[in-house]
PDB file of C-alpha atoms in Angstrom:
ATOM      1  CA  UNK A  24       0.285  -0.102   0.001  1.00 49.00           C
ATOM      2  CA  UNK A  25       1.138   3.146  -0.262  1.00 57.00           C
ATOM      3  CA  UNK A  26      -0.086   6.533   1.376  1.00 58.00           C
ATOM      4  CA  UNK A  27       2.365   9.106   0.739  1.00 71.00           C
ATOM      5  CA  UNK A  28       0.377  12.213   1.908  1.00 86.00           C
ATOM      6  CA  UNK A  29      -0.131  13.018   5.866  1.00 90.00           C
ATOM      7  CA  UNK A  30      -1.753  15.215   7.799  1.00 91.00           C
ATOM      8  CA  UNK A  31       0.322  18.003   9.828  1.00 92.00           C
ATOM      9  CA  UNK A  32      -2.790  19.975  10.622  1.00 94.00           C
ATOM     10  CA  UNK A  33      -6.799  20.270  10.882  1.00 95.00           C
ATOM     11  CA  UNK A  34      -8.775  22.978  10.411  1.00 96.00           C
ATOM     12  CA  UNK A  35     -12.052  23.502  12.424  1.00 97.00           C
ATOM     13  CA  UNK A  36     -15.074  25.146  11.102  1.00 97.00           C
ATOM     14  CA  UNK A  37     -18.616  25.858  13.372  1.00 96.00           C
ATOM     15  CA  UNK A  38     -21.879  26.702  11.376  1.00 95.00           C
ATOM     16  CA  UNK A  39     -24.791  27.407  13.787  1.00 94.00           C
ATOM     17  CA  UNK A  40     -22.111  28.003  17.106  1.00 95.00           C
ATOM     18  CA  UNK A  41     -18.620  29.175  18.169  1.00 96.00           C
ATOM     19  CA  UNK A  42     -15.708  27.126  19.026  1.00 97.00           C
ATOM     20  CA  UNK A  43     -14.864  27.693  23.263  1.00 97.00           C
ATOM     21  CA  UNK A  44     -11.961  25.321  23.768  1.00 97.00           C
ATOM     22  CA  UNK A  45     -10.208  22.637  21.620  1.00 96.00           C
ATOM     23  CA  UNK A  46      -8.175  19.262  23.258  1.00 96.00           C
ATOM     24  CA  UNK A  47      -6.113  16.972  21.874  1.00 94.00           C
ATOM     25  CA  UNK A  48      -6.253  14.039  23.859  1.00 92.00           C
ATOM     26  CA  UNK A  49      -3.594  12.059  22.247  1.00 90.00           C
ATOM     27  CA  UNK A  50       0.165  12.206  21.031  1.00 88.00           C
ATOM     28  CA  UNK A  51       1.089  12.768  17.706  1.00 89.00           C
ATOM     29  CA  UNK A  52       4.625  13.204  17.491  1.00 86.00           C
ATOM     30  CA  UNK A  53       6.113  15.779  20.241  1.00 91.00           C
ATOM     31  CA  UNK A  54       2.998  15.750  21.727  1.00 92.00           C
ATOM     32  CA  UNK A  55       2.781  19.588  21.000  1.00 95.00           C
ATOM     33  CA  UNK A  56       0.425  22.330  18.896  1.00 96.00           C
ATOM     34  CA  UNK A  57       0.257  25.517  17.837  1.00 96.00           C
ATOM     35  CA  UNK A  58      -3.321  27.008  18.097  1.00 97.00           C
ATOM     36  CA  UNK A  59      -5.126  29.837  15.577  1.00 98.00           C
ATOM     37  CA  UNK A  60      -8.038  31.938  15.198  1.00 97.00           C
ATOM     38  CA  UNK A  61      -9.500  33.423  12.136  1.00 97.00           C
ATOM     39  CA  UNK A  62      -9.737  36.870  12.304  1.00 95.00           C
ATOM     40  CA  UNK A  63     -11.808  36.887   9.681  1.00 93.00           C
ATOM     41  CA  UNK A  64      -9.285  38.097   7.238  1.00 95.00           C
ATOM     42  CA  UNK A  65      -5.554  36.182   8.747  1.00 96.00           C
ATOM     43  CA  UNK A  66      -5.075  33.203  10.521  1.00 96.00           C
ATOM     44  CA  UNK A  67      -3.692  34.600  14.479  1.00 97.00           C
ATOM     45  CA  UNK A  68      -1.426  32.822  16.331  1.00 97.00           C
ATOM     46  CA  UNK A  69      -2.747  31.899  19.840  1.00 96.00           C
ATOM     47  CA  UNK A  70      -0.827  30.007  21.540  1.00 96.00           C
ATOM     48  CA  UNK A  71       0.794  26.171  22.153  1.00 96.00           C
ATOM     49  CA  UNK A  72      -1.160  23.099  23.667  1.00 96.00           C
ATOM     50  CA  UNK A  73       0.009  19.582  24.860  1.00 95.00           C
ATOM     51  CA  UNK A  74      -1.756  16.678  24.917  1.00 94.00           C
ATOM     52  CA  UNK A  75      -4.643  17.084  27.224  1.00 95.00           C
ATOM     53  CA  UNK A  76      -4.135  20.256  27.856  1.00 95.00           C
ATOM     54  CA  UNK A  77      -7.023  22.353  26.844  1.00 95.00           C
ATOM     55  CA  UNK A  78      -7.012  25.886  25.247  1.00 97.00           C
ATOM     56  CA  UNK A  79      -9.618  28.664  25.970  1.00 97.00           C
ATOM     57  CA  UNK A  80     -10.725  30.687  22.681  1.00 97.00           C
ATOM     58  CA  UNK A  81     -13.460  32.159  24.965  1.00 97.00           C
ATOM     59  CA  UNK A  82     -10.279  33.933  26.799  1.00 97.00           C
ATOM     60  CA  UNK A  83      -9.765  35.833  23.337  1.00 97.00           C
ATOM     61  CA  UNK A  84     -13.324  36.437  22.615  1.00 96.00           C
ATOM     62  CA  UNK A  85     -16.324  35.203  25.466  1.00 96.00           C
ATOM     63  CA  UNK A  86     -18.096  34.682  21.469  1.00 95.00           C
ATOM     64  CA  UNK A  87     -15.422  32.666  20.349  1.00 96.00           C
ATOM     65  CA  UNK A  88     -14.349  32.033  16.649  1.00 97.00           C
ATOM     66  CA  UNK A  89     -15.731  29.495  13.991  1.00 96.00           C
ATOM     67  CA  UNK A  90     -12.773  29.343  12.593  1.00 98.00           C
ATOM     68  CA  UNK A  91      -9.929  27.554  14.121  1.00 98.00           C
ATOM     69  CA  UNK A  92      -6.877  25.403  13.197  1.00 97.00           C
ATOM     70  CA  UNK A  93      -4.488  23.488  14.742  1.00 96.00           C
ATOM     71  CA  UNK A  94      -0.814  22.075  13.278  1.00 94.00           C
ATOM     72  CA  UNK A  95       2.834  21.381  13.957  1.00 93.00           C
ATOM     73  CA  UNK A  96       2.092  17.448  14.035  1.00 93.00           C
ATOM     74  CA  UNK A  97       5.137  15.675  12.359  1.00 91.00           C
ATOM     75  CA  UNK A  98       5.566  14.311   9.679  1.00 88.00           C
ATOM     76  CA  UNK A  99       6.695  11.177  10.984  1.00 87.00           C
ATOM     77  CA  UNK A 100       3.956  11.158  13.334  1.00 90.00           C
ATOM     78  CA  UNK A 101       1.828   9.510   9.730  1.00 88.00           C
ATOM     79  CA  UNK A 102      -1.401  10.852  10.949  1.00 91.00           C
ATOM     80  CA  UNK A 103      -3.672   9.469   7.425  1.00 90.00           C
ATOM     81  CA  UNK A 104      -5.130  12.815   6.149  1.00 90.00           C
ATOM     82  CA  UNK A 105      -8.076  10.672   4.509  1.00 89.00           C
ATOM     83  CA  UNK A 106      -8.971   8.890   7.945  1.00 90.00           C
ATOM     84  CA  UNK A 107     -11.614  10.556  10.141  1.00 86.00           C
ATOM     85  CA  UNK A 108     -10.623   9.062  13.402  1.00 89.00           C
ATOM     86  CA  UNK A 109      -6.397   9.386  12.937  1.00 90.00           C
ATOM     87  CA  UNK A 110      -6.428  12.824  15.089  1.00 92.00           C
ATOM     88  CA  UNK A 111      -8.893  12.720  17.399  1.00 92.00           C
ATOM     89  CA  UNK A 112      -9.592  16.059  18.319  1.00 94.00           C
ATOM     90  CA  UNK A 113     -12.120  17.379  21.570  1.00 95.00           C
ATOM     91  CA  UNK A 114     -14.088  20.669  21.413  1.00 95.00           C
ATOM     92  CA  UNK A 115     -16.725  22.696  23.261  1.00 95.00           C
ATOM     93  CA  UNK A 116     -19.195  24.552  21.826  1.00 96.00           C
ATOM     94  CA  UNK A 117     -19.959  28.309  23.052  1.00 94.00           C
ATOM     95  CA  UNK A 118     -23.244  27.569  22.070  1.00 91.00           C
ATOM     96  CA  UNK A 119     -25.411  24.765  21.793  1.00 86.00           C
ATOM     97  CA  UNK A 120     -28.394  23.973  19.402  1.00 82.00           C
ATOM     98  CA  UNK A 121     -29.693  22.506  16.902  1.00 87.00           C
ATOM     99  CA  UNK A 122     -28.604  23.173  13.152  1.00 89.00           C
ATOM    100  CA  UNK A 123     -25.452  22.821  14.889  1.00 94.00           C
ATOM    101  CA  UNK A 124     -22.168  21.916  11.542  1.00 94.00           C
ATOM    102  CA  UNK A 125     -18.891  21.093  12.403  1.00 95.00           C
ATOM    103  CA  UNK A 126     -15.847  20.643   9.484  1.00 94.00           C
ATOM    104  CA  UNK A 127     -12.304  19.056   9.915  1.00 94.00           C
ATOM    105  CA  UNK A 128     -10.187  19.546   7.259  1.00 94.00           C
ATOM    106  CA  UNK A 129      -6.521  18.088   7.080  1.00 93.00           C
ATOM    107  CA  UNK A 130      -3.649  20.374   5.949  1.00 92.00           C
ATOM    108  CA  UNK A 131      -1.742  17.973   3.694  1.00 89.00           C
ATOM    109  CA  UNK A 132       2.023  17.218   3.097  1.00 86.00           C
ATOM    110  CA  UNK A 133       3.792  14.568   1.401  1.00 81.00           C
ATOM    111  CA  UNK A 134       6.085  12.791   3.474  1.00 72.00           C
ATOM    112  CA  UNK A 135       9.040  12.610   1.442  1.00 69.00           C
ATOM    113  CA  UNK A 136       7.700   9.459  -0.302  1.00 68.00           C
ATOM    114  CA  UNK A 137       9.329   9.634  -4.403  1.00 60.00           C
ATOM    115  CA  UNK A 138       5.089   9.425  -5.643  1.00 61.00           C
ATOM    116  CA  UNK A 139       3.861  12.738  -4.142  1.00 63.00           C
ATOM    117  CA  UNK A 140       6.930  14.607  -4.601  1.00 57.00           C
ATOM    118  CA  UNK A 141       6.432  17.604  -7.006  1.00 56.00           C
ATOM    119  CA  UNK A 142       5.716  16.640 -10.671  1.00 56.00           C
ATOM    120  CA  UNK A 143       7.549  17.548 -13.706  1.00 56.00           C
ATOM    121  CA  UNK A 144       5.613  20.149 -15.743  1.00 62.00           C
ATOM    122  CA  UNK A 145       5.161  18.636 -19.247  1.00 65.00           C
ATOM    123  CA  UNK A 146       7.320  20.932 -22.463  1.00 63.00           C
ATOM    124  CA  UNK A 147       4.500  23.427 -23.189  1.00 71.00           C
ATOM    125  CA  UNK A 148       2.230  22.153 -26.873  1.00 72.00           C
ATOM    126  CA  UNK A 149       3.834  25.132 -29.059  1.00 69.00           C
ATOM    127  CA  UNK A 150       7.590  23.863 -28.126  1.00 70.00           C
ATOM    128  CA  UNK A 151       7.195  20.998 -29.424  1.00 69.00           C
ATOM    129  CA  UNK A 152       5.209  21.630 -32.309  1.00 72.00           C
ATOM    130  CA  UNK A 153       7.989  24.526 -32.562  1.00 73.00           C
ATOM    131  CA  UNK A 154      10.721  22.111 -31.997  1.00 78.00           C
ATOM    132  CA  UNK A 155       8.980  19.508 -34.997  1.00 77.00           C
ATOM    133  CA  UNK A 156       8.601  22.229 -37.655  1.00 79.00           C
ATOM    134  CA  UNK A 157      11.821  23.576 -37.215  1.00 79.00           C
ATOM    135  CA  UNK A 158      13.730  19.892 -37.776  1.00 83.00           C
ATOM    136  CA  UNK A 159      11.229  19.332 -40.846  1.00 83.00           C
ATOM    137  CA  UNK A 160      12.508  22.854 -42.075  1.00 83.00           C
ATOM    138  CA  UNK A 161      16.521  21.982 -41.342  1.00 78.00           C
ATOM    139  CA  UNK A 162      15.855  17.916 -42.840  1.00 81.00           C
ATOM    140  CA  UNK A 163      14.226  19.888 -46.281  1.00 80.00           C
ATOM    141  CA  UNK A 164      16.942  22.152 -46.865  1.00 80.00           C
ATOM    142  CA  UNK A 165      19.734  19.806 -45.938  1.00 78.00           C
ATOM    143  CA  UNK A 166      18.029  17.246 -48.807  1.00 77.00           C
ATOM    144  CA  UNK A 167      18.080  20.587 -51.269  1.00 80.00           C
ATOM    145  CA  UNK A 168      21.895  21.117 -50.925  1.00 77.00           C
ATOM    146  CA  UNK A 169      22.589  17.656 -51.300  1.00 75.00           C
ATOM    147  CA  UNK A 170      20.767  17.563 -54.306  1.00 67.00           C
TER     148      UNK A 170
END
């Protein structure tokens, strides 16, 4: 099996409420994670947490945040970005109710395997066409000179 992409972090977004706290109950890599919140136009570094250390977003904004991010997962931890159970996250919301939706999006990176390295771009079609046309003209001129 080949699975060269790994998750080095996750973005979380909630609709219908706001995030109050976040906590990572398991150790992945060194167990230290960077926490961010979205201020409406950019990610803002909020701090660092360790395993089982809750981070309280309400201390920054009493209403919480609708988008947060956590990163700092080492590549060696090999967290599968396609597995929804690979990175367990504890969260609390600032308010409850119905119609709440939460998404978790993996921040993927290549683990260094050759099959996910940057692709080598193919030559542009006009470059190929021009080279072929030049070769035909050159070959034709050589044939005329010999005759």
